[in-house]
GROMACS .gro file of C-alpha atoms in nm:
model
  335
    1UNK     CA    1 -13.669   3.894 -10.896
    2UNK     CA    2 -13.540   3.885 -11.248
    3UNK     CA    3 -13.257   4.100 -11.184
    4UNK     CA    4 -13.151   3.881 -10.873
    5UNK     CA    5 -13.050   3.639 -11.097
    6UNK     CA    6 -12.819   3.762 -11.361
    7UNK     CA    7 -12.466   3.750 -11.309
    8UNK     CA    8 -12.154   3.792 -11.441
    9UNK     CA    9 -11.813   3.571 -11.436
   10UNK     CA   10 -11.455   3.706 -11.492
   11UNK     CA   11 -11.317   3.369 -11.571
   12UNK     CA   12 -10.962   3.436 -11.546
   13UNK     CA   13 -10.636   3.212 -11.476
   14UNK     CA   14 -10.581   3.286 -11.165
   15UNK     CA   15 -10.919   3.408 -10.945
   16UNK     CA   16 -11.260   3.397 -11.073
   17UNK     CA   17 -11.470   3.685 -10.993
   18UNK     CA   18 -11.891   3.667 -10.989
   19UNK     CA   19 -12.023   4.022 -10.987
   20UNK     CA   20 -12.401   4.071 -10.911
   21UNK     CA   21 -12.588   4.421 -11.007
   22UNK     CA   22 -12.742   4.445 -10.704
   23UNK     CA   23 -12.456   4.337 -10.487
   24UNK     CA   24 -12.187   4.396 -10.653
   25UNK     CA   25 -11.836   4.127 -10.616
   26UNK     CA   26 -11.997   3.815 -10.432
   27UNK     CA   27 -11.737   3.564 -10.502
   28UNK     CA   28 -11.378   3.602 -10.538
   29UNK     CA   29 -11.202   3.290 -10.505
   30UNK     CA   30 -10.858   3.142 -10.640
   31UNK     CA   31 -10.897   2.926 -10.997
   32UNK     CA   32 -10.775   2.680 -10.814
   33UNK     CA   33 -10.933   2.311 -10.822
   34UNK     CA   34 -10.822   1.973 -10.545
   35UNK     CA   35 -10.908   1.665 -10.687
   36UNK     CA   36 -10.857   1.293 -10.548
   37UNK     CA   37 -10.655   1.129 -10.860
   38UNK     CA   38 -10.782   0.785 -10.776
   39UNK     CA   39 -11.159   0.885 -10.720
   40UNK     CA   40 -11.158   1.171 -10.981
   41UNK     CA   41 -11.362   1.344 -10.704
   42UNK     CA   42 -11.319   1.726 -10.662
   43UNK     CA   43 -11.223   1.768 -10.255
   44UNK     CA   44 -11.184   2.156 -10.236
   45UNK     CA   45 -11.230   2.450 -10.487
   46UNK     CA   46 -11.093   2.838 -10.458
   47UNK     CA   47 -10.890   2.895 -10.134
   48UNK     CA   48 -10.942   2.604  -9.991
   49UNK     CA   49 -10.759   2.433 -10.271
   50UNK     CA   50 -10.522   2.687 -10.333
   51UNK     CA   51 -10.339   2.639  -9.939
   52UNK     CA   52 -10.281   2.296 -10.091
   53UNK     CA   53 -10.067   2.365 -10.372
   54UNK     CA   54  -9.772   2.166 -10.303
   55UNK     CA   55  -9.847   2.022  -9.955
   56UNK     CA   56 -10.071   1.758 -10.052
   57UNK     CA   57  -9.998   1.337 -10.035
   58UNK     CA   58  -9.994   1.180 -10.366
   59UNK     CA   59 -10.331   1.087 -10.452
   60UNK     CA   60 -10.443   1.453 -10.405
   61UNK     CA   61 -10.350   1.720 -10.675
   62UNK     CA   62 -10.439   2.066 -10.689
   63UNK     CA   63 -10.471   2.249 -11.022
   64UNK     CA   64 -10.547   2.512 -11.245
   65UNK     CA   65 -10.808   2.413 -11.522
   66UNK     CA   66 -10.769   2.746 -11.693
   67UNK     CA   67 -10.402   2.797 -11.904
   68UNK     CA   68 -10.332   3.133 -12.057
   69UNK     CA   69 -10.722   3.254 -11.992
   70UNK     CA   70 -10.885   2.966 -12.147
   71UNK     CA   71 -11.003   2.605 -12.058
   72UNK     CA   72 -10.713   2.355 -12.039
   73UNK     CA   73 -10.918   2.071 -11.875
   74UNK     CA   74 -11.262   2.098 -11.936
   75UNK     CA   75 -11.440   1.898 -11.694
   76UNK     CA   76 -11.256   2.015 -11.445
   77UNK     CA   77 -11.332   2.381 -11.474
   78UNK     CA   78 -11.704   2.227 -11.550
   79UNK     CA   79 -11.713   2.111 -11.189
   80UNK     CA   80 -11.545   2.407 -11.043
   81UNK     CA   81 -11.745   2.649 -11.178
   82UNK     CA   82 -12.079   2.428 -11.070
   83UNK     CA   83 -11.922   2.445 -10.746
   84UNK     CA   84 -11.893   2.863 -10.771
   85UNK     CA   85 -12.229   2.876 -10.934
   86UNK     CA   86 -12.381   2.681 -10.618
   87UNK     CA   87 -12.176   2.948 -10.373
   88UNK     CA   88 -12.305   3.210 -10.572
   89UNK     CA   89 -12.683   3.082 -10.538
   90UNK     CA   90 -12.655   3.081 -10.189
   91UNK     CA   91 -12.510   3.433 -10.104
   92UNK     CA   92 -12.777   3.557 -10.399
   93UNK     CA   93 -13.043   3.333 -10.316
   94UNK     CA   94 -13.129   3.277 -10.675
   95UNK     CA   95 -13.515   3.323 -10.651
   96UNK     CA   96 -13.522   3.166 -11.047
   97UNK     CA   97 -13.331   2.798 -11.016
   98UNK     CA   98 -13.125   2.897 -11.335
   99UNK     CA   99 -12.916   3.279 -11.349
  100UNK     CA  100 -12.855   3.391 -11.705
  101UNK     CA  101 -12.482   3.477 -11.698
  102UNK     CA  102 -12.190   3.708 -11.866
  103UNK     CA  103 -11.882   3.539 -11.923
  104UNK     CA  104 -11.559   3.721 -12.099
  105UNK     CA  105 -11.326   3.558 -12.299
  106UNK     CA  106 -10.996   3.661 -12.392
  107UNK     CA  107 -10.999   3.808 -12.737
  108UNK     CA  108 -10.787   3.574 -12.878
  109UNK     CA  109 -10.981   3.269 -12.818
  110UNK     CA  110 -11.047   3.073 -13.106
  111UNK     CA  111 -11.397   2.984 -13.167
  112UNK     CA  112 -11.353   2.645 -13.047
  113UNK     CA  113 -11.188   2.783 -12.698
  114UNK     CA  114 -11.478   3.011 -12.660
  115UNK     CA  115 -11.754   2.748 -12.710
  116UNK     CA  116 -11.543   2.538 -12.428
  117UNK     CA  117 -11.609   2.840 -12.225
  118UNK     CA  118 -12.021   2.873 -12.341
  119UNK     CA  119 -12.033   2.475 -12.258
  120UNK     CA  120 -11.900   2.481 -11.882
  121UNK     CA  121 -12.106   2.748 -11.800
  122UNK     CA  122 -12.412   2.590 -11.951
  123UNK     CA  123 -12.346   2.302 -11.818
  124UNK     CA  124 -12.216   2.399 -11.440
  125UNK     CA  125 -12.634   2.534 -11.436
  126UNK     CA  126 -12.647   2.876 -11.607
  127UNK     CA  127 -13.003   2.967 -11.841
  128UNK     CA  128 -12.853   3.173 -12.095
  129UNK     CA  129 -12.507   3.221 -12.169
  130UNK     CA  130 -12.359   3.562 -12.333
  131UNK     CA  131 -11.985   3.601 -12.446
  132UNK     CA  132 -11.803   3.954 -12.359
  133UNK     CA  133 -11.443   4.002 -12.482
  134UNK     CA  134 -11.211   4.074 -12.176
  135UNK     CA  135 -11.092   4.431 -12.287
  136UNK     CA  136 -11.456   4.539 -12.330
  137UNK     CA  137 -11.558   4.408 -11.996
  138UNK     CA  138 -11.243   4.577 -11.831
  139UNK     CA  139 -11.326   4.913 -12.020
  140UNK     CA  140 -11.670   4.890 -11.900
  141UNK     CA  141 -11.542   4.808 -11.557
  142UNK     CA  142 -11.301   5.117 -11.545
  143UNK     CA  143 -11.634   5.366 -11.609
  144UNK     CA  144 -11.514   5.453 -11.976
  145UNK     CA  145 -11.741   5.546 -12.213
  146UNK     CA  146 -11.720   5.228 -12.450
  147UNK     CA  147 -12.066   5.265 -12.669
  148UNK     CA  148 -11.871   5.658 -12.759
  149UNK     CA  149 -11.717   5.690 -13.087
  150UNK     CA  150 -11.399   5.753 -12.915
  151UNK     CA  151 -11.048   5.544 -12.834
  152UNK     CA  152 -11.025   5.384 -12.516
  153UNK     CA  153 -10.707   5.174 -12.479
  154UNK     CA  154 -10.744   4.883 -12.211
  155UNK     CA  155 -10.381   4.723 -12.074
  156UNK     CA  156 -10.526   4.413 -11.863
  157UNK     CA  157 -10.242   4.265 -11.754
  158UNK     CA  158 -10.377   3.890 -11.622
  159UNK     CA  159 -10.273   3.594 -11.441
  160UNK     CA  160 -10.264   3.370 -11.800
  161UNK     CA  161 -10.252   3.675 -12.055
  162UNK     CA  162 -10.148   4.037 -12.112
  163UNK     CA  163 -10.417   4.206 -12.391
  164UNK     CA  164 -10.406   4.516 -12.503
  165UNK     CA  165 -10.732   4.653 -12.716
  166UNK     CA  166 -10.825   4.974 -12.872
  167UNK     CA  167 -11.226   4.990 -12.809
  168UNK     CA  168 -11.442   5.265 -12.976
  169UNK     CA  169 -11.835   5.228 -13.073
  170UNK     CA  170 -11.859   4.945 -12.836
  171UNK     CA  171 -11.619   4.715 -13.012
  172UNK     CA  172 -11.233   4.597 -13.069
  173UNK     CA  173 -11.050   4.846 -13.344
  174UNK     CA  174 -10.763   4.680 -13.314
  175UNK     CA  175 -10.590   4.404 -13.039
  176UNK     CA  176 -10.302   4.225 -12.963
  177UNK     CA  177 -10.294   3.967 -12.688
  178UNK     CA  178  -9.956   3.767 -12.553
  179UNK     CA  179  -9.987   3.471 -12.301
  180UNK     CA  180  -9.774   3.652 -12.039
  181UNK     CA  181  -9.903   3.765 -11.703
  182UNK     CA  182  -9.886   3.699 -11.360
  183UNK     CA  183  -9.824   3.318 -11.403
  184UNK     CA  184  -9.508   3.378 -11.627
  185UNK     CA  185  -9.348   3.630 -11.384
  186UNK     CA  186  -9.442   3.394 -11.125
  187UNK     CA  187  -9.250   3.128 -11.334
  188UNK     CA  188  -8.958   3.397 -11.413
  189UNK     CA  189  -8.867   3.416 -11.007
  190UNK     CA  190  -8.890   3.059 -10.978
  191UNK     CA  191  -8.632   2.996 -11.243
  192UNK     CA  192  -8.353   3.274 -11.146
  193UNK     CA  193  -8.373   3.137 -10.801
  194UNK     CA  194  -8.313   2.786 -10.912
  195UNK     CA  195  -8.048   2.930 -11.141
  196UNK     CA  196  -7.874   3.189 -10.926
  197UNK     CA  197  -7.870   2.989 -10.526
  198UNK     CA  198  -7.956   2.676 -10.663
  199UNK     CA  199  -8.270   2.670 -10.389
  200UNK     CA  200  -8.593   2.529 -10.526
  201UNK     CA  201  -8.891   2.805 -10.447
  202UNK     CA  202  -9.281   2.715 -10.489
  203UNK     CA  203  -9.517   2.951 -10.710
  204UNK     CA  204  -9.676   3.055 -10.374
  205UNK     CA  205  -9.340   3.138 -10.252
  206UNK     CA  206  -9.275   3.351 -10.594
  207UNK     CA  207  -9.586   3.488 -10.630
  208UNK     CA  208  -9.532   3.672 -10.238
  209UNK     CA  209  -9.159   3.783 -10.402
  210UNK     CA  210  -9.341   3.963 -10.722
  211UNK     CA  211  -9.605   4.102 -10.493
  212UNK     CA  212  -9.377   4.237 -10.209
  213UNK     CA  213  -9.052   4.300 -10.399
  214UNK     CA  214  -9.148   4.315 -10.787
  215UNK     CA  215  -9.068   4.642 -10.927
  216UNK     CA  216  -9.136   4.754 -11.273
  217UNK     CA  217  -8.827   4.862 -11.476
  218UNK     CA  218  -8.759   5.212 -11.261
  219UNK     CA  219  -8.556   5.336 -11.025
  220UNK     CA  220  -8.614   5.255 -10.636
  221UNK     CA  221  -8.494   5.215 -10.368
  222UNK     CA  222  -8.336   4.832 -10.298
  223UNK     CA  223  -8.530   4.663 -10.046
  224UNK     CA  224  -8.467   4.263  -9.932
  225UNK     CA  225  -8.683   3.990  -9.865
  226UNK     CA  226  -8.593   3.657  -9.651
  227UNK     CA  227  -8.700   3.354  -9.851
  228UNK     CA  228  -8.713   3.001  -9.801
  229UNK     CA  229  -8.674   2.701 -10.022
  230UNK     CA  230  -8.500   2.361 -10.050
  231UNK     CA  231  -8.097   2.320 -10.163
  232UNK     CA  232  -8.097   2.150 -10.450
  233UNK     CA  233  -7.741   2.015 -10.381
  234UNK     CA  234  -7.786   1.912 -10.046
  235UNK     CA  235  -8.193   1.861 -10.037
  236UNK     CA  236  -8.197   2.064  -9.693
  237UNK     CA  237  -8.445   2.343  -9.589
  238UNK     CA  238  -8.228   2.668  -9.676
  239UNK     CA  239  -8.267   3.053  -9.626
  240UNK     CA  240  -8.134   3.285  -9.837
  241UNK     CA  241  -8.211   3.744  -9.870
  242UNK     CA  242  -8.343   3.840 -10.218
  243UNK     CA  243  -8.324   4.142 -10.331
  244UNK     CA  244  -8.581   4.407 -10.523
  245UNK     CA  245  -8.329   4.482 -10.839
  246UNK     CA  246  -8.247   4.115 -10.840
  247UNK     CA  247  -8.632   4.040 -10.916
  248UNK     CA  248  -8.642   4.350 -11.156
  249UNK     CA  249  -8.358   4.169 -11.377
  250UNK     CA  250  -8.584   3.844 -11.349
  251UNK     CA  251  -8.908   4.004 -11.422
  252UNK     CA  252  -8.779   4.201 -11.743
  253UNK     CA  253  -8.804   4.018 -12.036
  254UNK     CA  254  -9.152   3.938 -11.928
  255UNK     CA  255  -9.233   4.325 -11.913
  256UNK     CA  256  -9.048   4.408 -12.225
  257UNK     CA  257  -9.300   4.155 -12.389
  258UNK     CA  258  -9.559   4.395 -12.268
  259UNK     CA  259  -9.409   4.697 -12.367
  260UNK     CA  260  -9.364   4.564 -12.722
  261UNK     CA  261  -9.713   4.467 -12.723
  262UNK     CA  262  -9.874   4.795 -12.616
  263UNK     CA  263  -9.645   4.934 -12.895
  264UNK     CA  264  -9.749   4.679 -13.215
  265UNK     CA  265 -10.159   4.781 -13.086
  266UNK     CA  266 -10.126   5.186 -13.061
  267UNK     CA  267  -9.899   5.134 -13.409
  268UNK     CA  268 -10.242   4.940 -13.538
  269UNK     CA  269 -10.395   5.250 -13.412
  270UNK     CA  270 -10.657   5.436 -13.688
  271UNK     CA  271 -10.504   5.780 -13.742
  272UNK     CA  272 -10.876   5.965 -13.602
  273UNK     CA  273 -10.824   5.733 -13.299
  274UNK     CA  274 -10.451   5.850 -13.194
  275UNK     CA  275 -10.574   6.199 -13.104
  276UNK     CA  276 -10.772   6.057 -12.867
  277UNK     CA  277 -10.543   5.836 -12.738
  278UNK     CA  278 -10.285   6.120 -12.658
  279UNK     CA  279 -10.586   6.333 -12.451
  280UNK     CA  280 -10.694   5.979 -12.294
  281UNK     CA  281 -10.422   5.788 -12.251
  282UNK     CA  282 -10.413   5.432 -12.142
  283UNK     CA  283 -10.619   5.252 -11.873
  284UNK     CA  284 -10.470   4.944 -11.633
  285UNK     CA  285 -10.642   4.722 -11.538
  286UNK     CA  286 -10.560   4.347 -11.363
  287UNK     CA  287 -10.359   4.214 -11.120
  288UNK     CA  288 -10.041   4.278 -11.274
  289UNK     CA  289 -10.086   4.655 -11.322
  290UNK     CA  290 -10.063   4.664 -10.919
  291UNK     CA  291  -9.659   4.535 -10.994
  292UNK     CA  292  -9.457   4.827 -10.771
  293UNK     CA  293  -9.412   5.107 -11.049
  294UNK     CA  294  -9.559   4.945 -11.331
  295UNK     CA  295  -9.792   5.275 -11.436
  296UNK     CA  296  -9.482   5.479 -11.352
  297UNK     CA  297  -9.252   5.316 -11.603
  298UNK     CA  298  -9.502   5.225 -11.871
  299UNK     CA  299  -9.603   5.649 -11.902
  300UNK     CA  300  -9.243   5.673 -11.934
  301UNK     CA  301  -9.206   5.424 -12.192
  302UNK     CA  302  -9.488   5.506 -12.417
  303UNK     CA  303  -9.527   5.901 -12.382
  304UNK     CA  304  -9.866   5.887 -12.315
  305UNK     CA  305 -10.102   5.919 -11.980
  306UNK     CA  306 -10.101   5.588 -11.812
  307UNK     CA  307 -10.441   5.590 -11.541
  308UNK     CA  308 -10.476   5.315 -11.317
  309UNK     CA  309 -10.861   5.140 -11.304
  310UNK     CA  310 -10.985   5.250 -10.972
  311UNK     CA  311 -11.000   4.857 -10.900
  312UNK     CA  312 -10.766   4.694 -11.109
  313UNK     CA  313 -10.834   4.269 -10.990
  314UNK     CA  314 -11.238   4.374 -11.031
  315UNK     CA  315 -11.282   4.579 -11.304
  316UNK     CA  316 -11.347   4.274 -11.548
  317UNK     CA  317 -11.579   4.122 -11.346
  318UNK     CA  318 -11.709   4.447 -11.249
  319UNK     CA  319 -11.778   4.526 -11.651
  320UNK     CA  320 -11.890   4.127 -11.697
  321UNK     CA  321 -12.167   4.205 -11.455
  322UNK     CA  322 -12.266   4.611 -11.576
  323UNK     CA  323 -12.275   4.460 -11.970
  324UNK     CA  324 -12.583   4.274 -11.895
  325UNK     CA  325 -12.762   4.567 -11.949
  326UNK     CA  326 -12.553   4.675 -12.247
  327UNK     CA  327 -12.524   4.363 -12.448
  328UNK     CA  328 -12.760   4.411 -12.658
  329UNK     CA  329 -12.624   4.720 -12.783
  330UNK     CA  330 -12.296   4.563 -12.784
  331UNK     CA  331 -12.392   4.271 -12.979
  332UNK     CA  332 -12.525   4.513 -13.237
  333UNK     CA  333 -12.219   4.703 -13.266
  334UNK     CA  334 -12.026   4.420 -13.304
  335UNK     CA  335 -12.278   4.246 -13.612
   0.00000   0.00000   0.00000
């Protein structure tokens, strides 16, 4: 009975994950919130609200409450996550009126971002709220041995952020995190398109591109995608054929970002730690380590194994929900 009603939350930019111990992933829906502007009353959340994004009259807006992995509108993402909490209840059938819950944070929130986060949660109807940095929760999502005195070196590559963390003895050694993800190479299509043809694209449109065409910076072989959008010189409805290398160019500063990032946190590395690192290499995990050739090029990049989580959108959530039974030991390690 007790067990049925602990959960865990990945709260992330772009989906938000609930993971239950004896279920496993029972919610994964879009961060995406439709609210009426005029009545401030919240018409659709998740998927529902995402297949609005940018077909919807004036006085209905869809957005995204979370920026960069943390709470941009807080009552908002209060009301969304009362909304999840409710779907969760139901699949669960919370036999307790109040779950305790697991919520990660990115690691660099600032206190007052991460008490946002407590707040929501504790508000949208949660008993007892715990905080779990996102690297630890992905590490303990990918089955690595996080409590060990060894390094484990997380790469979760989000929709909001991109944080890379060196985790031994059940804490953070040493972390860097950038606010570039999915959304920014979303953002990076959607500009070179406006820039190259002119033709105004949607971030549903460009997030399709980056998922069908993206590649990494490696070697393939081209392939083209028909995409439509409006003219911006005549306003019309217009076709035009995009090509893979065309959304490499776009996509690289983003991913040299990344590079340079995973570089500055193995540099941070403690000299007893890179030994391990070299036998262990580095984990993926989030939706952007499923970009075409992204573990390819990154092993090439940094001489070192690069693994792949076995499931790279869960593993957070998946850790979120398996650290309920280690928190206390993690909360020790981390006093």
């Amino acid at each position: 009975m007790f067990s049925n009603s602990e959960i865990g939350i990945d709260l992330g930019t772009a989906n938000i994950l609930v993971y239950s111990k004896n279920k496993g992933i029972i919610l994964n829906e879009p961060s995406v919130v439709a609210i009426d502007t005029e009545t401030k009353n919240v018409l659709a959340v998740g998927a529902e609200a995402k297949s609005m994004i940018g077909k919807t009259p004036g006085k209905i807006v869809a957005v995204r409450p979370l920026k960069d992995g943390v709470i941009a509108d807080y009552d908002i993402t209060t009301e969304m996550l009362k909304q999840i909490m409710k779907n969760a209840g139901k699949k669960l059938g919370f036999s307790i009126r109040k779950p305790n819950v697991v919520v990660c944070t990115p690691s660099g929130a600032t206190s007052v971002e991460r008490r946002a986060i407590h707040d929501a949660v504790k508000n949208s109807g949660a008993k007892n709220v715990h905080l779990i940095e996102e690297p630890v929760a992905a590490a303990i999502g990918a089955d690595l041995p996080v409590d060990e005195p060894v390094a484990n070196v997380i790469v979760d590559i989000g929709g909001g952020t991109t944080e890379v963390a060196i985790i031994s003895y059940g804490g953070v050694v040493t972390c860097n995190t950038i606010r570039i993800g999915g959304d920014q190479m979303d953002e990076d299509i959607v500009q070179y398109v406006r820039k190259r043809y002119n033709l105004l694209i949607g971030e549903r449109t460009a997030e399709t591109i980056k998922m069908e065409i993206g590649h990494a910076l490696i070697e393939h072989d081209e392939i083209t995608m028909d995409i439509r959008g409006r003219d911006l010189v005549t306003g019309l409805p217009k076709t035009i054929e995009l090509s893979s290398t065309e959304i490499q160019s776009a996509l690289k500063e983003s991913l040299l970002h990344i590079l340079e990032t995973i570089r500055a946190t193995l540099e941070n590395c403690p000299p007893e730690l890179s030994g391990d690192i070299v036998d262990r290499g580095v984990i993926l995990t989030g939706g952007g380590a499923l970009l075409n050739g992204m573990q390819d090029w990154l092993s090439k990049e940094i001489v070192v194994p690069v693994h792949l989580a076995t499931s790279p959108l869960e593993s957070v959530a998946i850790g979120t929900g398996r650290s309920l039974t280690v928190i206390h030991k993690l909360q020790k390690a981390a006093r």
